[in-house]
Coordinates of C-alpha atoms in Angstrom, one line a residue:
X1 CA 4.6 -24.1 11.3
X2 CA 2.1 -21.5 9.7
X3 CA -0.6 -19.7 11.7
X4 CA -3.6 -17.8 10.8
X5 CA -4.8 -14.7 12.5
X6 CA -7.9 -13.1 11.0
X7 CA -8.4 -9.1 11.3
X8 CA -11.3 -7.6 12.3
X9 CA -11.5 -4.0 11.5
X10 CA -13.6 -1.5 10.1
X11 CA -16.8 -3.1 11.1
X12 CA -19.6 -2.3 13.5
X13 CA -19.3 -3.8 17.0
X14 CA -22.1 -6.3 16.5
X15 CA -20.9 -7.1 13.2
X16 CA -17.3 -7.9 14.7
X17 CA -19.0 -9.8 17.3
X18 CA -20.5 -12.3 15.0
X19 CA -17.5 -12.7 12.9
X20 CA -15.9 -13.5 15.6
X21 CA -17.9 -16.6 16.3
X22 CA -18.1 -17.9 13.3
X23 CA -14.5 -17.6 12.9
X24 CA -13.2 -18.6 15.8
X25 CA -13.2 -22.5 14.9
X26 CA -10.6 -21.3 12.1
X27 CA -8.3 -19.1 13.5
X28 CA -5.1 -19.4 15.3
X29 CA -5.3 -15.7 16.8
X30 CA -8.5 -13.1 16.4
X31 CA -7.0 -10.0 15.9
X32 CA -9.2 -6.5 16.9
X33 CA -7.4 -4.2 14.7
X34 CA -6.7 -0.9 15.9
X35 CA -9.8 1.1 14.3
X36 CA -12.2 -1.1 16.8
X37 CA -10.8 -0.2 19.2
X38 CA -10.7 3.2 18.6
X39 CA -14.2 3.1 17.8
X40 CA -15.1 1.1 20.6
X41 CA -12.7 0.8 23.1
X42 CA -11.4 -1.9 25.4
X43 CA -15.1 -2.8 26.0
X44 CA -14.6 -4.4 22.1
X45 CA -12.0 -6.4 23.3
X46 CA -13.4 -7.9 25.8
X47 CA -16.5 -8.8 23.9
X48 CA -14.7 -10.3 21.2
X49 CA -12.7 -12.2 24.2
X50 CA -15.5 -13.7 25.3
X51 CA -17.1 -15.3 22.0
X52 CA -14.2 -16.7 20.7
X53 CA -14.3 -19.8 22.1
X54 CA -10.9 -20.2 23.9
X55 CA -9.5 -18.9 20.7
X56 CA -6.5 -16.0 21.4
X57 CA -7.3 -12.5 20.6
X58 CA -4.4 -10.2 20.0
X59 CA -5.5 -6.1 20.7
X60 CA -4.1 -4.2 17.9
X61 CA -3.0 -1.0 19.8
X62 CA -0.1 0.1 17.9
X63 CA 1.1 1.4 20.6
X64 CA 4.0 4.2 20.8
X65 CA 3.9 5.6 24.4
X66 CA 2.8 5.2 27.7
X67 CA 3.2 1.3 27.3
X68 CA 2.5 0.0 30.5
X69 CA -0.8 1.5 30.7
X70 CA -2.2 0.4 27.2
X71 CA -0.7 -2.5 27.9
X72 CA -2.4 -3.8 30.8
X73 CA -5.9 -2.3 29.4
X74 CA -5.7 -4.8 26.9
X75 CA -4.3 -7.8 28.7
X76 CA -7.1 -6.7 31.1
X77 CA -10.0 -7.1 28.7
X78 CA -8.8 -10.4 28.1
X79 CA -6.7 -10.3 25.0
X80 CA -3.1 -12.8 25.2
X81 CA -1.3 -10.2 22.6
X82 CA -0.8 -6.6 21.7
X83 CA 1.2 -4.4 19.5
X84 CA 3.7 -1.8 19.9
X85 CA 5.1 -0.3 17.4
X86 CA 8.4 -0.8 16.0
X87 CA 8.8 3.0 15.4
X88 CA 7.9 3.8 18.9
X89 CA 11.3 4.7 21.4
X90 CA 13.4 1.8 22.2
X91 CA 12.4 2.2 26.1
X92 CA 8.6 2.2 25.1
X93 CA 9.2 -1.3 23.3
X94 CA 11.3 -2.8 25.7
X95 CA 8.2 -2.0 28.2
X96 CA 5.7 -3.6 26.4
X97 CA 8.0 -6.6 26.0
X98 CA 8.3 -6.5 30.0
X99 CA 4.3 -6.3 30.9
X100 CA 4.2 -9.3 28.4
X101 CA 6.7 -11.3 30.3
X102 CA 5.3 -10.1 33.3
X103 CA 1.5 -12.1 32.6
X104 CA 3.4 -14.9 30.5
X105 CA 1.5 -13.3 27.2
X106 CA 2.3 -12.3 23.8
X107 CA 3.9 -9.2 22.7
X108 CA 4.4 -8.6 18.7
X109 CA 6.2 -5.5 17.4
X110 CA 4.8 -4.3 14.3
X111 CA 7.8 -2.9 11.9
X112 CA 5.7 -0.4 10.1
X113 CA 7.4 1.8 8.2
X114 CA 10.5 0.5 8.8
X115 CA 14.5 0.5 7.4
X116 CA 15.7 -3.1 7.5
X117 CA 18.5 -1.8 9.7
X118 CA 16.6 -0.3 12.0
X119 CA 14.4 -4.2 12.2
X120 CA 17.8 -5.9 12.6
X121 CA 18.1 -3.8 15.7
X122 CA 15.1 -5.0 17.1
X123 CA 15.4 -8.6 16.1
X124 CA 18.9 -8.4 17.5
X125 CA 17.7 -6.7 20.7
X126 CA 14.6 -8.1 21.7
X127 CA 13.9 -11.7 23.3
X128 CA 13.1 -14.5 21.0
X129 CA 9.5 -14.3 22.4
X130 CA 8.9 -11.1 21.0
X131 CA 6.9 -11.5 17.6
X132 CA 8.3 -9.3 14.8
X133 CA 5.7 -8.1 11.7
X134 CA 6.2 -7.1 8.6
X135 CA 3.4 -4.9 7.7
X136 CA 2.5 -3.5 4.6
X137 CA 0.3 0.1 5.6
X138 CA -3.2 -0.2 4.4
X139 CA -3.0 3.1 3.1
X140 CA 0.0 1.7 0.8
X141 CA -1.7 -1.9 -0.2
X142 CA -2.7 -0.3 -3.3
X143 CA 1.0 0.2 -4.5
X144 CA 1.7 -3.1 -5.5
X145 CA 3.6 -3.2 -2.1
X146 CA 4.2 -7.4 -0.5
X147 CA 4.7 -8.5 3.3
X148 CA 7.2 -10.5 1.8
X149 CA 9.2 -8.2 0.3
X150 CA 9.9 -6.5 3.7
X151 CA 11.0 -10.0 5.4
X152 CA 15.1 -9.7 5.4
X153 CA 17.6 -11.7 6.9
X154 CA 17.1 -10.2 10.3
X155 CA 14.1 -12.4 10.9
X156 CA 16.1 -15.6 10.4
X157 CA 14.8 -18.2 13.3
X158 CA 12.2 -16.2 14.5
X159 CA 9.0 -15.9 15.3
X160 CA 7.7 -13.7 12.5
X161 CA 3.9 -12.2 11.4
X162 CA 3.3 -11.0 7.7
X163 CA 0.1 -8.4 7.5
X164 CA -0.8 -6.1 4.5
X165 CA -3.6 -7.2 1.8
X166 CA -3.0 -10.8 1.8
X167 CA -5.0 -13.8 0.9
X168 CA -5.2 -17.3 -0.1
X169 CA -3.2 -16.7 -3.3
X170 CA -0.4 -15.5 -0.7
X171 CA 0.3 -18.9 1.2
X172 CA 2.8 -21.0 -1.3
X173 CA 5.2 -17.8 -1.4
X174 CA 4.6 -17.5 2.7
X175 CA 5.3 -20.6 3.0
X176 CA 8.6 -20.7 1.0
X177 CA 9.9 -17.8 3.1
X178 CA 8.8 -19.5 6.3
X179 CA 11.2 -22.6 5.3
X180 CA 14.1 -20.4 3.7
X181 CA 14.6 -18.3 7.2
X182 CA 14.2 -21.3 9.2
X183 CA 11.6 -19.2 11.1
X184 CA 10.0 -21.0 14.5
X185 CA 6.5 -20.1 13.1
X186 CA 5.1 -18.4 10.7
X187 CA 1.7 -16.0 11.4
X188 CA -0.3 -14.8 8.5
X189 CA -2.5 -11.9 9.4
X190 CA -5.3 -11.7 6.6
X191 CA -8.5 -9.0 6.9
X192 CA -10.8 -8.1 4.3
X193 CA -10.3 -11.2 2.5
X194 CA -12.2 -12.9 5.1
X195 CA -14.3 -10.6 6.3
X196 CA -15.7 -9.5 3.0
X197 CA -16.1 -12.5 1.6
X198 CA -19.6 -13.6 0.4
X199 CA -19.2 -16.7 2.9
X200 CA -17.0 -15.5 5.8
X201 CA -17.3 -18.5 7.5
X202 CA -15.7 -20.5 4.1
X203 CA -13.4 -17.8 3.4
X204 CA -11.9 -18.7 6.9
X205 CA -12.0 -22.5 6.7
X206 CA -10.1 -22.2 3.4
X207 CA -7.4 -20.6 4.8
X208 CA -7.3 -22.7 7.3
X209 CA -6.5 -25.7 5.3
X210 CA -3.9 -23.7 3.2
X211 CA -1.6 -22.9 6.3
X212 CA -2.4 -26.7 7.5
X213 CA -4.2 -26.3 10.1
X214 CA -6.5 -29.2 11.6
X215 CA -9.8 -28.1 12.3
X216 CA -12.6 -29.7 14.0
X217 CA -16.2 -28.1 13.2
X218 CA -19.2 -29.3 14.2
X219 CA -22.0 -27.7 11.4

């Protein structure tokens, strides 16, 4: 099963806001990336929460210490998902993944920057409820760099996330990995190829359809 979580980042709060909403009918998760809430703090969050029409909004923290804290800020402001980083020290995971058990929400560990070995550790370590992600750096995109390409055996059976530059072009291969690792579900995190597209609202509903997604939209 694919999903489709669209990326909000890099825009001004009001802009976010109203992408948002008119994405919400598309998307599987809403994702605040992490210069929003920088920007903006928690306050974004819960704004975003609270126009997306039921649909889950994961606060991309990146998170590499004091993880109880950021933690519970975002669950707080109403988001059902946040992100620690892979990189981060094993007990500074292993807390976020507690606080997410804790209020029976989503925790996803983004694998930034890292060996395979040092994923397989995590994958082996870490509950099946914990989401892994392969994550090509946005300041790398322009390398020639895939999510794909990062995806190794360790994520067989999963529940895996694939983030860095993609688009619609991206879903057959996605979708071909998603079936060779037997993965529970598959997430596809897309940004700026929905929210710079002429037609944002399009961009989105395409996707949609391309991961198989039903939607329902009243125009």
């Amino acid at each position: 099963m694919m999903q489709l979580q669209i990326a909000l980042d890099r825009l001004p709060a009001a802009e976010a806001v109203r992408i948002a909403a008119d994405i919400a009918p598309f998307a599987d998760v809403i994702e605040v990336g992490t210069s929003l809430i920088k920007a903006f703090g928690m306050p974004i969050v819960r704004r975003i929460a609270s126009v997306g029409d039921g649909t889950p909004v994961l606060a991309d923290l990146k998170t590499a210490d004091d993880a109880r804290t950021e933690f519970e800020l975002a669950y707080d402001a109403g988001a059902r998902s946040a992100t620690v980083l892979g990189l981060a020290a094993l007990p500074t995971v292993h807390t976020c993944v507690a606080v997410a058990a804790e209020r029976d929400l989503e925790v996803v560990v983004d694998l930034m920057e890292l060996t395979p070995d040092r994923s397989a550790v995590l994958s082996a370590e870490l509950p099946h409820e914990a989401v892994l992600a392969a994550h090509v750096p946005k300041d790398a995109q322009n390398g020639g760099a895939q999510a794909a390409d990062l995806v190794g055996s360790w994520a067989r059976g999963r529940r895996l996330a694939v983030a860095g530059g993609l688009g619609l072009g991206d879903v057959p291969r996605l979708a071909r990995l998603e079936e060779e690792l037997e993965l529970e579900w598959l997430r596809i995190i897309v940004g700026s190829a929905v929210t710079k597209a002429p037609d944002v609202r399009s961009a989105a509903e395409q996707l949609a359809q391309a991961v198989g997604r039903t939607v329902e939209v009243t125009r």
